[in-house]
Coordinates of C-alpha atoms and ligand atoms in Angstrom, one line a residue:
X1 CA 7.0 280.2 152.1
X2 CA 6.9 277.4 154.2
X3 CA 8.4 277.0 157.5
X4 CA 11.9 276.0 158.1
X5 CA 12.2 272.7 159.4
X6 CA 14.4 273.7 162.1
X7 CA 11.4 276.2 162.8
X8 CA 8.8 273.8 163.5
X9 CA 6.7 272.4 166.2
X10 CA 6.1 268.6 167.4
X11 CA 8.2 265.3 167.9
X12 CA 11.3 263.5 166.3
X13 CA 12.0 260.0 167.8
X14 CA 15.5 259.9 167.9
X15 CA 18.2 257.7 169.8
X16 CA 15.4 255.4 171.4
X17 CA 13.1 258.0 172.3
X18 CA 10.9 261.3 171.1
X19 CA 12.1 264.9 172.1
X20 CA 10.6 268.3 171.2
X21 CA 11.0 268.6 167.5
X22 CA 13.4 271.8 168.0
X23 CA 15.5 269.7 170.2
X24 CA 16.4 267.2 167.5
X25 CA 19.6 268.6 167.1
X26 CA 23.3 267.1 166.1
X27 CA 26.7 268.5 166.6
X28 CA 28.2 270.7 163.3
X29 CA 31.7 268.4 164.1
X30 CA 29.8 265.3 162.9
X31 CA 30.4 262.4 160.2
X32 CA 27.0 262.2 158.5
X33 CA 27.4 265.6 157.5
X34 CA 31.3 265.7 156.8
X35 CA 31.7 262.7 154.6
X36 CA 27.8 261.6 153.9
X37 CA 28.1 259.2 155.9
X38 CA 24.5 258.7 156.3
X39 CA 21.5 256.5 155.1
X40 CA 17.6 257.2 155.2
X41 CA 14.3 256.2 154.1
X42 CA 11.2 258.1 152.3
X43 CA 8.0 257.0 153.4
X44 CA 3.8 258.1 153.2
X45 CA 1.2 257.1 155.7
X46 CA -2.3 257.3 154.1
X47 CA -5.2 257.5 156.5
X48 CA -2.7 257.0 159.6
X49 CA -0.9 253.8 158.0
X50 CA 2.5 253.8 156.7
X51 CA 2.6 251.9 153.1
X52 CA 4.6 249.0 152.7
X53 CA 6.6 250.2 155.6
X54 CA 8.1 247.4 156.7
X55 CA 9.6 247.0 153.4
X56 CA 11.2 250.7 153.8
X57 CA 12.8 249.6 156.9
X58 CA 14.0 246.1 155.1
X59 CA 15.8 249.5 152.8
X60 CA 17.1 251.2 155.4
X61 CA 18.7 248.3 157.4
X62 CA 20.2 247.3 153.9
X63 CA 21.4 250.9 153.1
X64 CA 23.3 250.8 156.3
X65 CA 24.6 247.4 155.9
X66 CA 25.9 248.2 152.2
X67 CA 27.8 251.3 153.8
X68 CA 29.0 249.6 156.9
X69 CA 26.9 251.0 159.8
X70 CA 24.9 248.4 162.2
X71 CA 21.7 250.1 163.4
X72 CA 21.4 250.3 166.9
X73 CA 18.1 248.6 167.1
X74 CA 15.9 246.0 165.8
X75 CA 13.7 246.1 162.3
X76 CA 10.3 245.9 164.9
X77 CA 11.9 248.7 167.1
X78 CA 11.7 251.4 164.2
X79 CA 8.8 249.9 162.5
X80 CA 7.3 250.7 166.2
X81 CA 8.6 254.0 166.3
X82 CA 7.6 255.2 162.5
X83 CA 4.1 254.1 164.1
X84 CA 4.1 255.8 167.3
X85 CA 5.6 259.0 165.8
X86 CA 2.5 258.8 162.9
X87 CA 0.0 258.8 165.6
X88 CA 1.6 261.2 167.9
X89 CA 2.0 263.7 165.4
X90 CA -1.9 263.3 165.0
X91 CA -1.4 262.8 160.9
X92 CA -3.4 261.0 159.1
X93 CA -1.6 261.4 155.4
X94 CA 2.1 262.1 155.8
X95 CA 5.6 261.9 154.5
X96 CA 8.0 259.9 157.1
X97 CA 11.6 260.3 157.1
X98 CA 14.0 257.5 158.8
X99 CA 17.7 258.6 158.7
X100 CA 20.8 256.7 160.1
X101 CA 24.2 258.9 160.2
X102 CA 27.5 258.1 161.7
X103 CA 27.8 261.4 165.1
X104 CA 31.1 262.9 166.0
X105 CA 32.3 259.9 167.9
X106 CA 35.2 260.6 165.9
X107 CA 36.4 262.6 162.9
X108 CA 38.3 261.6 159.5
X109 CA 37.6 258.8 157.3
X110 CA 37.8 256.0 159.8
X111 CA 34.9 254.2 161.3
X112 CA 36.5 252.5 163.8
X113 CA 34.8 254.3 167.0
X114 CA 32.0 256.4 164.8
X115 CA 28.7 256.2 166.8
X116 CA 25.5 255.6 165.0
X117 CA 22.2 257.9 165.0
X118 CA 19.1 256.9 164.3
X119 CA 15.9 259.5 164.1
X120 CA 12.8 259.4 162.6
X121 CA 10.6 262.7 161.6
X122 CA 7.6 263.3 159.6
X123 CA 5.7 265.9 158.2
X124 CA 2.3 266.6 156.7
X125 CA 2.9 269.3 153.8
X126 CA 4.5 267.6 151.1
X127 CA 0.6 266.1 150.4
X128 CA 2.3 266.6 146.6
X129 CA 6.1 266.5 146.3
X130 CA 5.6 268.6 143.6
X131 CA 2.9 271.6 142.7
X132 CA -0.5 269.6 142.5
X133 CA -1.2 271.6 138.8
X134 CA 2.1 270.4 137.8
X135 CA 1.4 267.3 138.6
X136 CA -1.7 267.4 137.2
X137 CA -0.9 268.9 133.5
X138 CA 2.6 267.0 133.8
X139 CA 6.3 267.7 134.4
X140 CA 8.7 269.5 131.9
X141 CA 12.2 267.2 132.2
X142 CA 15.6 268.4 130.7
X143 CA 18.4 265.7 130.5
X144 CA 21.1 266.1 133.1
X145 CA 25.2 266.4 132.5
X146 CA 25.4 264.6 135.9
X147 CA 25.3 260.6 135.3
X148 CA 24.3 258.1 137.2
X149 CA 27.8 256.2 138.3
X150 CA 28.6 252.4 137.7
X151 CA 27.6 249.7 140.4
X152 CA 31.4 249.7 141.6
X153 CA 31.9 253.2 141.7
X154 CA 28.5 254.1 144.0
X155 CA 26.5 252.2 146.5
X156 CA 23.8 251.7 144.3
X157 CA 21.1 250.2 145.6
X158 CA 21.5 251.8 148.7
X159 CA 19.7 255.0 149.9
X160 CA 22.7 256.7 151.1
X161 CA 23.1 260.4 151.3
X162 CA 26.5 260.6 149.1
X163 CA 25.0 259.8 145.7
X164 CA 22.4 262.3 146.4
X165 CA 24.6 265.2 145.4
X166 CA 24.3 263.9 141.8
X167 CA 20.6 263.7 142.0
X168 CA 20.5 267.5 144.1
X169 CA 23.0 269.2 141.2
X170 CA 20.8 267.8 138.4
X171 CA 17.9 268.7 139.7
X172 CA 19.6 272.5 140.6
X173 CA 20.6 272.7 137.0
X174 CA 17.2 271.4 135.5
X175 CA 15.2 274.2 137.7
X176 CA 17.6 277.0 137.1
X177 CA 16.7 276.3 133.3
X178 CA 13.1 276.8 134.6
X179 CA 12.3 272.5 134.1
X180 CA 10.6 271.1 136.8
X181 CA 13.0 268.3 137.1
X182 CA 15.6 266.1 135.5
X183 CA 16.3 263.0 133.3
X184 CA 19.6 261.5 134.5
X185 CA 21.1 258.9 131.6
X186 CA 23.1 256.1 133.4
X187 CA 27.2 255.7 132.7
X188 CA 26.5 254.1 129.8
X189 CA 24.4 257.0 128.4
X190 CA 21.0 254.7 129.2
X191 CA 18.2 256.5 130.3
X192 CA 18.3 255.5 134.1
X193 CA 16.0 257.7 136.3
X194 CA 14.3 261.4 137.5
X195 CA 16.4 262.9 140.3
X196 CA 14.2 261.3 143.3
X197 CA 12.1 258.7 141.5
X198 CA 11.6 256.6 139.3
X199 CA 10.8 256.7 135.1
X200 CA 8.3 254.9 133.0
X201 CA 7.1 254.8 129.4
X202 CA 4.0 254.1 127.6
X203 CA 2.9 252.9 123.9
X204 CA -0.6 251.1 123.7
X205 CA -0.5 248.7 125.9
X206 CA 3.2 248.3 126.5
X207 CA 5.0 250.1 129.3
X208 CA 8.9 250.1 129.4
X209 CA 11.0 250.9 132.3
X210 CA 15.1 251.0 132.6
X211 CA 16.7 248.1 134.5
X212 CA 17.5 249.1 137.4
X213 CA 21.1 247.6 137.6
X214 CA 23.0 251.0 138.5
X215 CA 20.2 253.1 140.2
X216 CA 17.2 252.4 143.2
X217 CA 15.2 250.3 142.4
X218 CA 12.4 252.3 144.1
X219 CA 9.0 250.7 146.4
X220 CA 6.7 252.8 144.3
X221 CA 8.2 251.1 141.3
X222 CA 7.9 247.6 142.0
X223 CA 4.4 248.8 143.3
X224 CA 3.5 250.1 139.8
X225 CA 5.2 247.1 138.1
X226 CA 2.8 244.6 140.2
X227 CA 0.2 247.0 139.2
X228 CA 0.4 247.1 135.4
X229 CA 0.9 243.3 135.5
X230 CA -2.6 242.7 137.7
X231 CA -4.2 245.0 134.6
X232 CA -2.9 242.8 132.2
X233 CA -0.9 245.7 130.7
X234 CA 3.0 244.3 129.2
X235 CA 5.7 245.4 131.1
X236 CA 9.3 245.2 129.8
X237 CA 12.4 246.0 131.5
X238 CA 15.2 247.5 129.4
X239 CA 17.8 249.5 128.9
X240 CA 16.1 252.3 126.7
X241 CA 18.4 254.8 124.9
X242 CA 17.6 258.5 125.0
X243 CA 16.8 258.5 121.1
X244 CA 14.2 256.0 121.8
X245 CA 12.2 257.9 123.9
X246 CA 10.4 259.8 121.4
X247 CA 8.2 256.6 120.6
X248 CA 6.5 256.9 123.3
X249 CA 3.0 258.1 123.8
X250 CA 3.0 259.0 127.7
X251 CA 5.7 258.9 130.5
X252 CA 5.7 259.0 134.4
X253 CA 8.1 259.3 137.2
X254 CA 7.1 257.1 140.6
X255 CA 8.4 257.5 143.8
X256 CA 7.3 258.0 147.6
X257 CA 7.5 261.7 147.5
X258 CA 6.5 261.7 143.5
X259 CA 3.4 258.8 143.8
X260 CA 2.7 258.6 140.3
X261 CA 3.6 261.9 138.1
X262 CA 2.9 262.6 134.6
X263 CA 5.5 264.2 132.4
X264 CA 4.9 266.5 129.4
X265 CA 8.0 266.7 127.8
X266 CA 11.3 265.9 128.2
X267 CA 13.4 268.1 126.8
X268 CA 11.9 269.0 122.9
X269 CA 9.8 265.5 123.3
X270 CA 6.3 266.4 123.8
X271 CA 4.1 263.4 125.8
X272 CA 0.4 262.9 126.5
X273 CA -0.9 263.8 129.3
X274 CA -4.6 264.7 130.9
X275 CA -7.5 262.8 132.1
X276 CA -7.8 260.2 129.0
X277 CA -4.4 259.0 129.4
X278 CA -3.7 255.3 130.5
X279 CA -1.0 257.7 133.1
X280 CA -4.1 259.0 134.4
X281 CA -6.2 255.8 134.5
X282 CA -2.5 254.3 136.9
X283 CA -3.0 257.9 139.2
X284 CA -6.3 256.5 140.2
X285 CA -5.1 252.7 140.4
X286 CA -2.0 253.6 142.7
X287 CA -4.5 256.1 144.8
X288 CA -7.4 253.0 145.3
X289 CA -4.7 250.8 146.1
X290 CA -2.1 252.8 148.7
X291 CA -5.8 254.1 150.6
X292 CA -7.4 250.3 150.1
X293 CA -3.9 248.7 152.1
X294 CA -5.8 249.3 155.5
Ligands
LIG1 N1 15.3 257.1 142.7 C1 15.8 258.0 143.6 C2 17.1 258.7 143.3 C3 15.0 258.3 144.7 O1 15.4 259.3 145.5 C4 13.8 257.7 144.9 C5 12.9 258.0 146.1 N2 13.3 257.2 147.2 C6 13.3 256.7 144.0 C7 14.1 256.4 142.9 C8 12.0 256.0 144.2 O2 12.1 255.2 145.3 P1 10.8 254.8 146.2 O3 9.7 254.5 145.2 O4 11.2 253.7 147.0 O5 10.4 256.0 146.9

């Protein structure tokens, strides 16, 4: 079992400055926790360096915007401090978390005096978000009752913590069912996304993702897109119904935590997977390119 995170030994910058990792602590009479109101970021360092993480913090200052909250600092203050943290932690490959949460200031609904939190933690054992030999021989996905909501009824393209309870019950009700994951359809009954990443699909040469018009459109995604594209692969974006998805040969999920993932099946939909697939041959591509961004 690994150790809780409140268990654990090192740094967490928070507020404008690092304290002992078991120190890192908020009040139970707080916002963020109360009413979600809270934002964050997912991030990997490779080899010491943080990948496109100037972009992530672009995210999180636009998270926070979308849900009302002004950071306390500037965009260089946290890309500085993601940094320092990286290398004070001694890590060389490790997952970085950013979150931004409104204290307990002041209770209820109201914003008026809430106080804003900033802290920044990372840790080195999520090396795969999920087991490497799933990863390797693919996930086993079963479509979720949980939807993902319409633009005006969730913040969508922000990373805030609220929607998150969609994505943590679908993913509660796919593993309880012994799946590794789920397949949340949009509002519309599209196919929209995995619980924390992104979803691709493969036939020959063509690779089909869902528009991502009511869910994140996720760093690793628009990574992979750019990727495809340099290999001369076709890349569509559409809305893609769930009875479509049996013409495809091969699907992925993408995401920080994620990377690339293969998926075997989702529900009775069977896929390709293994070391011949064109999945595979992207595994390799994404690894070169997130280690080559030195
Ligand atoms: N969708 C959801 C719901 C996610 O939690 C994530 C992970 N942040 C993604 C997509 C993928 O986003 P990214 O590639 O930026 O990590």
């Amino acid at each position: 079992m690994d150790k809780a995170f409140d268990k654990r030994e090192g740094w967490i910058w928070m507020n404008g400055s690092f304290v002992p990792w078991q120190n890192a602590t908020s009040h139970i009479i707080t916002q963020g926790l109360h009413y979600a109101s809270a934002v964050f970021e997912g991030e990997r360092a490779y080899n010491g360096k943080i990948f496109k993480s100037e972009e992530h913090t672009k995210r999180l200052f636009k998270s926070a915007k979308i849900i009302g909250m002004t950071i306390p600092y500037s965009e260089e203050e946290i890309n500085a401090a993601k940094n320092n943290l990286v290398a004070k932690m001694n890590y060389a490959d490790c997952y970085v978390r950013p979150v931004v949460w409104r204290g307990s200031q002041q209770m209820g609904l109201s914003t008026s005096r809430a106080d804003i939190n900033v802290a920044i933690a990372a840790w080195d054992d999520w090396a795969s978000y999920y087991k490497l030999e799933d990863k390797l021989s693919g996930l086993k996905l079963i479509t979720s009752p949980w939807k993902r909501p319409a633009p005006d009824t969730a913040p969508y393209e922000a990373k805030a913590s609220g929607p998150y309870i969609i994505c943590t019950m679908s993913k509660e009700y796919a593993e309880k069912k012994g799946y590794h994951d789920a397949l949340m359809l949009d509002y519309r009954g599209y196919v929209a996304e995995g619980t924390g990443a992104n979803i691709f699909f493969i036939k020959g040469n063509n690779i089909h993702t869902p528009i991502p018009d009511c869910f994140l459109n996720g760093i690793t995604r628009q990574t992979v897109i750019e990727l495809v594209r340099d290999k001369g692969l076709n890349l569509t974006e559409r809305h893609i119904l769930p009875d479509e998805i049996n013409g495809y040969e091969e699907a992925f999920l993408t995401g920080t935590a994620a990377e690339i993932t293969p998926i075997k099946s989702i529900d009775a939909i069977t896929y390709n997977t293994g070391n011949n697939t064109a999945t595979y041959k992207l595994m390799n591509d994404f690894t070169n390119l997130v280690k080559s961004s030195l």
